[in-house]
XYZ file of N, CA and C in Angstrom:
630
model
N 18.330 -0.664 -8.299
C 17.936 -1.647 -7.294
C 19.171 -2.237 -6.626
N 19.176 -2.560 -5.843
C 20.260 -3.099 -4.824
C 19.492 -4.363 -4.529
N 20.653 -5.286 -3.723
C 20.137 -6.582 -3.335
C 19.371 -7.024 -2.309
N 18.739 -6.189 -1.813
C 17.563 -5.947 -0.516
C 16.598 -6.657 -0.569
N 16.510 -7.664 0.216
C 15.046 -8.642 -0.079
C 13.458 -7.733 0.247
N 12.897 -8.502 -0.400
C 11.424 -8.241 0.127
C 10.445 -9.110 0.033
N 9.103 -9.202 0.588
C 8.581 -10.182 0.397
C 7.471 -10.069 -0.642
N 7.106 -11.133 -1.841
C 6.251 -10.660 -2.644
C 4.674 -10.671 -2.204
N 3.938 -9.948 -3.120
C 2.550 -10.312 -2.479
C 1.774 -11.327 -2.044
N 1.847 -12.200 -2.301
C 1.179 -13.411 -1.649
C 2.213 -14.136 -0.899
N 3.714 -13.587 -0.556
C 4.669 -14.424 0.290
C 4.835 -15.209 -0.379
N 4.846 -15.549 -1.833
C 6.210 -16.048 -2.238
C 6.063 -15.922 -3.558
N 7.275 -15.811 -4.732
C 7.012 -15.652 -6.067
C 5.995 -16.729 -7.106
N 6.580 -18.234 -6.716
C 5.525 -18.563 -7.639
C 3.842 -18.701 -6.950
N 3.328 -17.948 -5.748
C 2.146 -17.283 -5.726
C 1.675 -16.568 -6.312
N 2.650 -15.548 -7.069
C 1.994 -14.412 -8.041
C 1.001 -14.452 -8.695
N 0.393 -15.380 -9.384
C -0.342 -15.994 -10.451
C -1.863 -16.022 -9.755
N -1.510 -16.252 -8.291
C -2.949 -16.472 -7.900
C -3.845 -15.050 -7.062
N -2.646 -14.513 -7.037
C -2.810 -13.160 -6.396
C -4.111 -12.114 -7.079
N -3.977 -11.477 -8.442
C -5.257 -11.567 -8.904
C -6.923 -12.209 -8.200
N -6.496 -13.699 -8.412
C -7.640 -13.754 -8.092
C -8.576 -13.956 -6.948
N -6.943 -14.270 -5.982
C -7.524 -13.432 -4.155
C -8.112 -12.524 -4.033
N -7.578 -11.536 -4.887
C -8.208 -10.020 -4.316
C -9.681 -9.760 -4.530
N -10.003 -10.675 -6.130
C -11.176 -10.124 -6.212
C -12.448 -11.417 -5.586
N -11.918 -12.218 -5.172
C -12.447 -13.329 -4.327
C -12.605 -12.841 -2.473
N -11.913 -12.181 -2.262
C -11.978 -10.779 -1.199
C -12.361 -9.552 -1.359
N -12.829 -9.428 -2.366
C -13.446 -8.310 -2.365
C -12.752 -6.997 -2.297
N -11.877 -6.793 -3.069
C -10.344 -5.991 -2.224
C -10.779 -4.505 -2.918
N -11.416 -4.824 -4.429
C -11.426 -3.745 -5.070
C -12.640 -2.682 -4.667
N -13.602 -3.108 -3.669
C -14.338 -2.268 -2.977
C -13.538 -1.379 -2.035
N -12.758 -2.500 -1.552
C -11.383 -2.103 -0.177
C -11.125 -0.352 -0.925
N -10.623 -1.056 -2.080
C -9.905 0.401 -2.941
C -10.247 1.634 -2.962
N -12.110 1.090 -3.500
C -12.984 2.598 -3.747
C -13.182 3.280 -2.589
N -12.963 2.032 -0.836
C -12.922 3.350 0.059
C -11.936 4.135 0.270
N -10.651 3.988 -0.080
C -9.367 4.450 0.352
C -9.551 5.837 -1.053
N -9.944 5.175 -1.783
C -9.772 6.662 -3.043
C -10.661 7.627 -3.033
N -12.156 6.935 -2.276
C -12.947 8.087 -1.420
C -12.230 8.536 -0.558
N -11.325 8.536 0.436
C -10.704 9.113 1.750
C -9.458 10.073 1.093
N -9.082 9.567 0.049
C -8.189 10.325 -0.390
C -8.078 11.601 -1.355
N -10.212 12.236 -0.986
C -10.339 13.376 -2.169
C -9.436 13.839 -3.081
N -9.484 12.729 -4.094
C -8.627 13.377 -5.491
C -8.907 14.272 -6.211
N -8.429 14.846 -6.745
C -9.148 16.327 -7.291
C -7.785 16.172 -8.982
N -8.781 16.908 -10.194
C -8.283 16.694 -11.479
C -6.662 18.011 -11.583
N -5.421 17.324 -11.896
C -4.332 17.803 -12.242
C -3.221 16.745 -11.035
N -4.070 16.555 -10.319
C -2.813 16.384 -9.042
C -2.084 15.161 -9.310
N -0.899 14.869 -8.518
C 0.482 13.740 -9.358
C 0.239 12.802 -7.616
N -0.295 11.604 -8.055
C -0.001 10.484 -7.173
C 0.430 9.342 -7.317
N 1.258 9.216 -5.888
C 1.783 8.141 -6.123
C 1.102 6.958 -5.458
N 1.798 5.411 -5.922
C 1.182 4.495 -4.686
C 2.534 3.441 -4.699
N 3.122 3.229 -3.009
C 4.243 2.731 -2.653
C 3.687 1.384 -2.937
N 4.023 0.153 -3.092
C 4.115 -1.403 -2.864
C 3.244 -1.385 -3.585
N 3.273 -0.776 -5.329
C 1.792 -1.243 -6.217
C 1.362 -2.226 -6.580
N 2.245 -3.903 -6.703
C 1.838 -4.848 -6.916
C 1.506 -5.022 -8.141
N 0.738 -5.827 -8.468
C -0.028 -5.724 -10.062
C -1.022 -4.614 -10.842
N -0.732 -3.775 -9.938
C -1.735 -2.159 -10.612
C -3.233 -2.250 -10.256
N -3.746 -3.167 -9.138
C -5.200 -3.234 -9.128
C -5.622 -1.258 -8.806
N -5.521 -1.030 -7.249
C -5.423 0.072 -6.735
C -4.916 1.687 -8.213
N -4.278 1.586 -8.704
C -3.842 2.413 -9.729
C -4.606 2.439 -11.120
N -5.062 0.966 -11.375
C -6.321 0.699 -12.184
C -7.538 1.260 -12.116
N -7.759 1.075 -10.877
C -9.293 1.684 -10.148
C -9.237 3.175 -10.360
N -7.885 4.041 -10.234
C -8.128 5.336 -9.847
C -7.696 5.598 -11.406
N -7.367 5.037 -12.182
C -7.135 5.613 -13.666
C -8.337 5.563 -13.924
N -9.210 4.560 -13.981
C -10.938 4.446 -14.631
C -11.676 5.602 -13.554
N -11.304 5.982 -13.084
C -12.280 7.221 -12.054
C -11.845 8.412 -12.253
N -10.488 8.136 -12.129
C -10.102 9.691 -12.643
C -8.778 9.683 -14.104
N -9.299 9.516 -15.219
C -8.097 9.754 -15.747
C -7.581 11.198 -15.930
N -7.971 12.102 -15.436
C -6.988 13.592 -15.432
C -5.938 13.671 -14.622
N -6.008 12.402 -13.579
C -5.259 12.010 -12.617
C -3.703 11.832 -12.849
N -2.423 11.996 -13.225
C -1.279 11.869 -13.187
C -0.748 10.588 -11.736
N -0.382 9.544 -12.119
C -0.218 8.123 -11.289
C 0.938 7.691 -11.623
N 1.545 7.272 -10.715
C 3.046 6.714 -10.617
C 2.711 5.426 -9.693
N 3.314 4.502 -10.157
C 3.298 2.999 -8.944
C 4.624 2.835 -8.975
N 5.260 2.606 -7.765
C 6.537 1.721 -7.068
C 6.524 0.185 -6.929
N 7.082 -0.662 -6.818
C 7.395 -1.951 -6.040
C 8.519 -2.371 -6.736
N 9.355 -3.141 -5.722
C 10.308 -3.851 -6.000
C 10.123 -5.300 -6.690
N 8.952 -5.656 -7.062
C 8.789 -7.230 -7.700
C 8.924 -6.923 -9.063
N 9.873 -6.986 -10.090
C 9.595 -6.725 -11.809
C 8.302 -8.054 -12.379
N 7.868 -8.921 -11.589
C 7.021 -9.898 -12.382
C 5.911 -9.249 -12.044
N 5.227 -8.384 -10.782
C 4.352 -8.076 -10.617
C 4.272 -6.465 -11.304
N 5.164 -5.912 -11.453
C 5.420 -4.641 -12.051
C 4.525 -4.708 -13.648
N 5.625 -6.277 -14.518
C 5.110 -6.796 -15.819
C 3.701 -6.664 -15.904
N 2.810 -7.398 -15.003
C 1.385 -7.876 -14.612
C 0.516 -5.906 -14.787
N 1.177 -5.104 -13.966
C 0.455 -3.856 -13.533
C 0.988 -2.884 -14.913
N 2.037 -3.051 -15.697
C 2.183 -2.505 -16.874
C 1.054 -3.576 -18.085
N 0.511 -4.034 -18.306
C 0.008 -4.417 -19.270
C -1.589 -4.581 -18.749
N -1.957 -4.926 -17.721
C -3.422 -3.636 -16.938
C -3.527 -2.728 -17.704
N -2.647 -1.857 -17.767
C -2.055 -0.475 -17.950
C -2.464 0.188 -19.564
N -1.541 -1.066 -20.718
C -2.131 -0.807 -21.737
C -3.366 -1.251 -22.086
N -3.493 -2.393 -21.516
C -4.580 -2.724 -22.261
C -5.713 -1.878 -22.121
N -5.828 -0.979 -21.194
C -7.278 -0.357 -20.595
C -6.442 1.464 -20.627
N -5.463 1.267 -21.741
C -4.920 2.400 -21.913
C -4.810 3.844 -21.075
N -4.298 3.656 -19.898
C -4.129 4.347 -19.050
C -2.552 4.613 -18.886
N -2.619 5.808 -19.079
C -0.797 6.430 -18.281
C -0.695 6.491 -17.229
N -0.249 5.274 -16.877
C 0.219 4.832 -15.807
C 1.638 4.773 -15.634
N 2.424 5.604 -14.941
C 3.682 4.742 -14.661
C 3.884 3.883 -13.727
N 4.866 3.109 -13.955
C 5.479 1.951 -12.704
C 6.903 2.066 -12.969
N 7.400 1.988 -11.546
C 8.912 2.054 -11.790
C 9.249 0.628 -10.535
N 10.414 0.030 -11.227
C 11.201 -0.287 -9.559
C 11.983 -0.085 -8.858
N 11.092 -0.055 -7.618
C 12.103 0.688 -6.334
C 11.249 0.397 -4.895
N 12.176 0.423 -4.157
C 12.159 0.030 -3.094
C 11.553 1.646 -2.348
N 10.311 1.218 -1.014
C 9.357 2.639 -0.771
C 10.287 2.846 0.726
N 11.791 2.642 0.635
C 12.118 3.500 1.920
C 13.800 3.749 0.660
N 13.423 3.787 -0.671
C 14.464 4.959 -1.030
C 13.976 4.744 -2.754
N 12.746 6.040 -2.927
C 12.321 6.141 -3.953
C 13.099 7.239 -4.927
N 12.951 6.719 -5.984
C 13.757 7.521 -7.482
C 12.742 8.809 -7.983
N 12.556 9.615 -6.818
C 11.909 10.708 -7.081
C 11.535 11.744 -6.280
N 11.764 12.905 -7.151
C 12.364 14.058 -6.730
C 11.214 14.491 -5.178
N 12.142 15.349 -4.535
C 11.377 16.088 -3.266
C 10.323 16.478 -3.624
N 9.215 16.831 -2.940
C 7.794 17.533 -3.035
C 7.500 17.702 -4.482
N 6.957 16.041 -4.729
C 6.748 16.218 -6.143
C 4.924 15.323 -6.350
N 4.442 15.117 -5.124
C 3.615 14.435 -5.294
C 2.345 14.766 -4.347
N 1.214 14.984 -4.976
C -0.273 15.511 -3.741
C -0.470 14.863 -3.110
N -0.747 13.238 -3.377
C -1.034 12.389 -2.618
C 0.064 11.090 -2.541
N 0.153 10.367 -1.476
C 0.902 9.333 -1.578
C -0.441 7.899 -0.890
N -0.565 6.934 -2.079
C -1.377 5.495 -1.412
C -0.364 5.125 -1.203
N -1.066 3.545 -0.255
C -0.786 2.364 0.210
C -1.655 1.531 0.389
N -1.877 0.586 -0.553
C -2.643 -0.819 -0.109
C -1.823 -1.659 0.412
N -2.106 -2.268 1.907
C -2.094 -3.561 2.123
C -0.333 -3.408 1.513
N 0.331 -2.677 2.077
C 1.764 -2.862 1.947
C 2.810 -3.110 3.475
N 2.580 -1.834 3.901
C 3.491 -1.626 5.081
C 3.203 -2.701 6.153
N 2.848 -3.382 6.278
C 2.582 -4.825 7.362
C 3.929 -5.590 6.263
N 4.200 -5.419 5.470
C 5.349 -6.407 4.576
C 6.643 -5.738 5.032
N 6.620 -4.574 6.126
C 8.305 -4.121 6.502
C 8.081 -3.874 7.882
N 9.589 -4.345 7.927
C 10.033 -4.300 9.272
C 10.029 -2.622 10.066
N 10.021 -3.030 11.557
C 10.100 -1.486 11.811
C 11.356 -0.497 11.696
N 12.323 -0.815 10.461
C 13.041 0.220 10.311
C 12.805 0.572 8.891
N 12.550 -0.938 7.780
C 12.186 -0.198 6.652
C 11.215 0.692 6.243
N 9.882 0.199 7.517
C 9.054 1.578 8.101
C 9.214 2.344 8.006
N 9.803 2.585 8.490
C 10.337 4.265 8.952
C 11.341 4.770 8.165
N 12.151 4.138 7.343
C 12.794 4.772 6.186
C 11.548 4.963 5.128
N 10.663 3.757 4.902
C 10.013 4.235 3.804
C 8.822 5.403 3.837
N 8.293 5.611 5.380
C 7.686 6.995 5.777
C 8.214 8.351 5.530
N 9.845 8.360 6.131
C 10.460 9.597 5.584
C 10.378 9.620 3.987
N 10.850 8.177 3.610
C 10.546 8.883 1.558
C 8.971 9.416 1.697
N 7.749 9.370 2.216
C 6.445 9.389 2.055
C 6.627 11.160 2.006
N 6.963 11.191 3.170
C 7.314 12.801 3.829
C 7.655 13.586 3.248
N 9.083 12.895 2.518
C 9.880 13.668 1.498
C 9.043 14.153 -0.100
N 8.781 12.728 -0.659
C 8.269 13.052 -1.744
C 6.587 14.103 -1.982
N 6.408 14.210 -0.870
C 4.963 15.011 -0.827
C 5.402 16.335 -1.072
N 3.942 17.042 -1.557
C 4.603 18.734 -1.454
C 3.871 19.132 -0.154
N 4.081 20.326 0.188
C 3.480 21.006 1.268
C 1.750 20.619 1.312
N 1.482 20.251 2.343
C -0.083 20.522 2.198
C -0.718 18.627 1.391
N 0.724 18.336 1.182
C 0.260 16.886 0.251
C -0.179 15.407 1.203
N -1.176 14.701 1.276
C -1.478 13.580 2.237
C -1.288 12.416 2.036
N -0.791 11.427 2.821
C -0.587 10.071 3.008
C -2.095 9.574 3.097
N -2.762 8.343 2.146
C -3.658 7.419 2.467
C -2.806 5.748 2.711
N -3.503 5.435 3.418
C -3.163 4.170 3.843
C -4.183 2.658 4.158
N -4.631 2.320 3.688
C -5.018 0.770 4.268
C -3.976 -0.229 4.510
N -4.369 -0.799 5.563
C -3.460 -2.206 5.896
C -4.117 -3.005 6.876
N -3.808 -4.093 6.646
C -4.421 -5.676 7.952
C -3.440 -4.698 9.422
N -5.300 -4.923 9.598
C -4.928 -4.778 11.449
C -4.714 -5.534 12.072
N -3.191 -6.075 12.874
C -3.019 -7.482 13.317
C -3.528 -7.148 14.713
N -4.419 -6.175 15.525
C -4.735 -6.504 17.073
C -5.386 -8.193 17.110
N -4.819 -8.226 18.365
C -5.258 -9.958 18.391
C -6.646 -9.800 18.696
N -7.125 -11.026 18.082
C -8.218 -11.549 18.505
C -8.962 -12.053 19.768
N -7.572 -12.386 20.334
C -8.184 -13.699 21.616
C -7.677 -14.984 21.321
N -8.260 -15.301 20.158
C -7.814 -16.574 19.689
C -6.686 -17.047 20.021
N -6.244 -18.168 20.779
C -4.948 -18.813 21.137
C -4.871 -19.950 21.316
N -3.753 -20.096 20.587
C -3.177 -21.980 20.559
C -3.291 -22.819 21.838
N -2.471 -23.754 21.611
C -2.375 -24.523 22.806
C -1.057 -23.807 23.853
N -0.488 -23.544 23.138
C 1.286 -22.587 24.246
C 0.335 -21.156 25.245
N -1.035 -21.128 24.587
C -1.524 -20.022 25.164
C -1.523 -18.519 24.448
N -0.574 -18.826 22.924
C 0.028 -17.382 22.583
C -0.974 -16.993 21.337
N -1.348 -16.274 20.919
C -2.281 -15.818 20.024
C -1.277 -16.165 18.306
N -2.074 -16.858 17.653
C -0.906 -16.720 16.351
C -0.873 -15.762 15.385
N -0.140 -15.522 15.093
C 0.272 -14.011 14.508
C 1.342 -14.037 14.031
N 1.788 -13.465 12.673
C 3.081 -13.814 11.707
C 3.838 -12.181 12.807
N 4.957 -12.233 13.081
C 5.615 -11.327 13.259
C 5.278 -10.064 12.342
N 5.442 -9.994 11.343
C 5.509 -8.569 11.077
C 3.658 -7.898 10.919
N 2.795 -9.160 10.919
C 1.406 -8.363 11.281
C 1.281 -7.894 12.759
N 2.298 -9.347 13.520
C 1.816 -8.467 14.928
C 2.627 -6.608 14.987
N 3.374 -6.234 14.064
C 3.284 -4.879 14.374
C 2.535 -3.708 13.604
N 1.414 -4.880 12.682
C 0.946 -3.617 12.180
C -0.170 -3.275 12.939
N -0.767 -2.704 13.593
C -1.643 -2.635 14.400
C -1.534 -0.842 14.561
N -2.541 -0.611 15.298
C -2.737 1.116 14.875
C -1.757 2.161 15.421
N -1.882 1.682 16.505
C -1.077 2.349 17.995
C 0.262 2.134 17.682
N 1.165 1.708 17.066
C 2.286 1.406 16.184
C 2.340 2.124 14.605
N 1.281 1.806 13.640
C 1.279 2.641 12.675
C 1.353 4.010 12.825
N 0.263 4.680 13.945
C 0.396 5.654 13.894
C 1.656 6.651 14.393
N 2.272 6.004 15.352
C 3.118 6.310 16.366
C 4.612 6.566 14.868
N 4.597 5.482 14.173
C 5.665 5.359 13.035
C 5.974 6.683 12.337
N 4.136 6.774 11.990
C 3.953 8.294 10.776
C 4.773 9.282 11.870
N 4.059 9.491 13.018
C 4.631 10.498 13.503
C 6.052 10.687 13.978
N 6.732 9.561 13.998
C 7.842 9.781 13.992
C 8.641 10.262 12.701
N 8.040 9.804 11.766
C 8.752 10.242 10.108
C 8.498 11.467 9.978
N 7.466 12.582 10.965
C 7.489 13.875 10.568
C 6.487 14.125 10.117
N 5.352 13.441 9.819
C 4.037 13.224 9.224
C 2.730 14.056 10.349
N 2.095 14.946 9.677
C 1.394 15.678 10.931
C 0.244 15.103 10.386
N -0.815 15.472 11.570
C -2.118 15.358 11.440
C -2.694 13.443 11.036
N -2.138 13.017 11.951
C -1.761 11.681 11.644
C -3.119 11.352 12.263
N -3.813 10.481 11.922
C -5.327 9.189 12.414
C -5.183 8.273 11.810
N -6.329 7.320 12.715
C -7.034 6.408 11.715
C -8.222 7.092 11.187
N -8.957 6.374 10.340
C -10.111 7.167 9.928
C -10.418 5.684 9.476
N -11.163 4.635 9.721
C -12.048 3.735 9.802
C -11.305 2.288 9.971
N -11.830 1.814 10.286
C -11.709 0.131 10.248
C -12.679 -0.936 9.740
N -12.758 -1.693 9.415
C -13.456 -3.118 9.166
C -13.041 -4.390 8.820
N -13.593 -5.435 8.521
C -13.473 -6.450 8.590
C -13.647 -7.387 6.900
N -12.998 -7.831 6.080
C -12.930 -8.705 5.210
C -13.015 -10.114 5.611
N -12.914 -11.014 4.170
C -12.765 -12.049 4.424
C -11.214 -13.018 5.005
N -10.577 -12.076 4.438
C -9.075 -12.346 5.287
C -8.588 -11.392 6.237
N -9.270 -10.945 7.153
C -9.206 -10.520 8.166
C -9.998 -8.882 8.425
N -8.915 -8.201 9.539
C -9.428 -7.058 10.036
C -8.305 -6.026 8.731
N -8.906 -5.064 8.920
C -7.998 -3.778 8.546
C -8.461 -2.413 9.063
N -7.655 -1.425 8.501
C -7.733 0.190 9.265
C -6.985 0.403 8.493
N -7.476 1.868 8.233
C -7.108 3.013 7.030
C -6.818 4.130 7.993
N -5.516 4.955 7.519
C -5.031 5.738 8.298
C -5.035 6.941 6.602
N -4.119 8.410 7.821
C -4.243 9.379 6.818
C -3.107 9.911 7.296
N -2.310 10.924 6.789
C -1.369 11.919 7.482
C -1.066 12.629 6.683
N -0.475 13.721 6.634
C -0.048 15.226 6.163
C 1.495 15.878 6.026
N 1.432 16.338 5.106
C 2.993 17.053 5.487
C 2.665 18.331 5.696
């Protein structure tokens, strides 16, 4: 690890604690079962998931598929702690490592699928795009990117200055930008493939290919 900031999941560390019970107060873990439907897993294959957080997403797909081989990334070690002991307790081989998802500790075309929950709206548009080429890289031939993330298109909604409010780095997650990113990292066969609406906002699930 190097000294590279990032931001934790709920935007700031001592939030961690409550994070848990956002998700399932949002309903997040339905969020999950659609992204792991989109991501036809099939028994032997090695996936990964970039910005794993506390292991919810990696949880879900160990209880569905344990023939499944799973690796989780993130740079937070308190939320890493949280997604390793998920892990035993519901005895799943799971790994988690830390590392940062625009320069991962693992080897070229080593992985079928690559997730993302609700991560990439947390980087800027260059760690973007470094952490797409690792996406690119670490896949094997034929291997696919799933993705969910908050769709920041505006609403309408606007203050009194007239300007719609919007944290900077949601206003670039938006589709027409996501997608445009993948394809710059080299990523073929790039879409969205659905959108909807939660209780904390909009989102869209994308897909892409090496």
């Amino acid at each position: 690890m190097t000294d590279q900031h990032y931001l934790p999941a709920m935007g700031k560390h001592w939030l961690l604690p409550l994070y848990d019970p956002f998700t399932r107060l949002a309903r997040v873990g339905r969020i999950h079962g659609q992204l792991l439907d989109r991501a036809d897993l099939r028994p032997g294959q090695r996936v990964l998931e970039i910005g794993c957080g506390t292991g919810n997403l990696l949880t879900a797909l160990g209880r569905r598929a344990p023939d499944i081989e799973a690796v989780g990334i993130d740079p937070d070690p308190a939320a890493l702690r949280r997604a390793r002991r998920k892990a035993a307790r519901r005895k799943l081989p799971i790994r988690y490592e830390q590392a940062f998802a625009g320069n991962l500790p693992l080897p070229d075309a080593s992985f079928d699928r690559v997730l993302s929950s609700f991560m990439l709206h947390h980087l800027d548009d260059e760690e973007r795009g470094r952490a797409l080429g690792e996406v690119r890289r670490v896949l094997r031939p034929g291997g696919e990117f799933h993705v969910i993330d908050i769709d920041g298109t505006p609403t309408g909604r606007t203050g009194r200055s007239g300007r719609t409010h919007r944290h900077p780095l949601v206003a670039t997650s938006v589709p027409e930008r996501v997608l445009a990113a993948m394809e710059e990292a080299g990523l073929t066969g790039v879409t969205e493939n659905g959108r909807d609406k939660a209780r904390f906002g909009a989102y869209a699930f994308y897909r892409a290919e090496k």
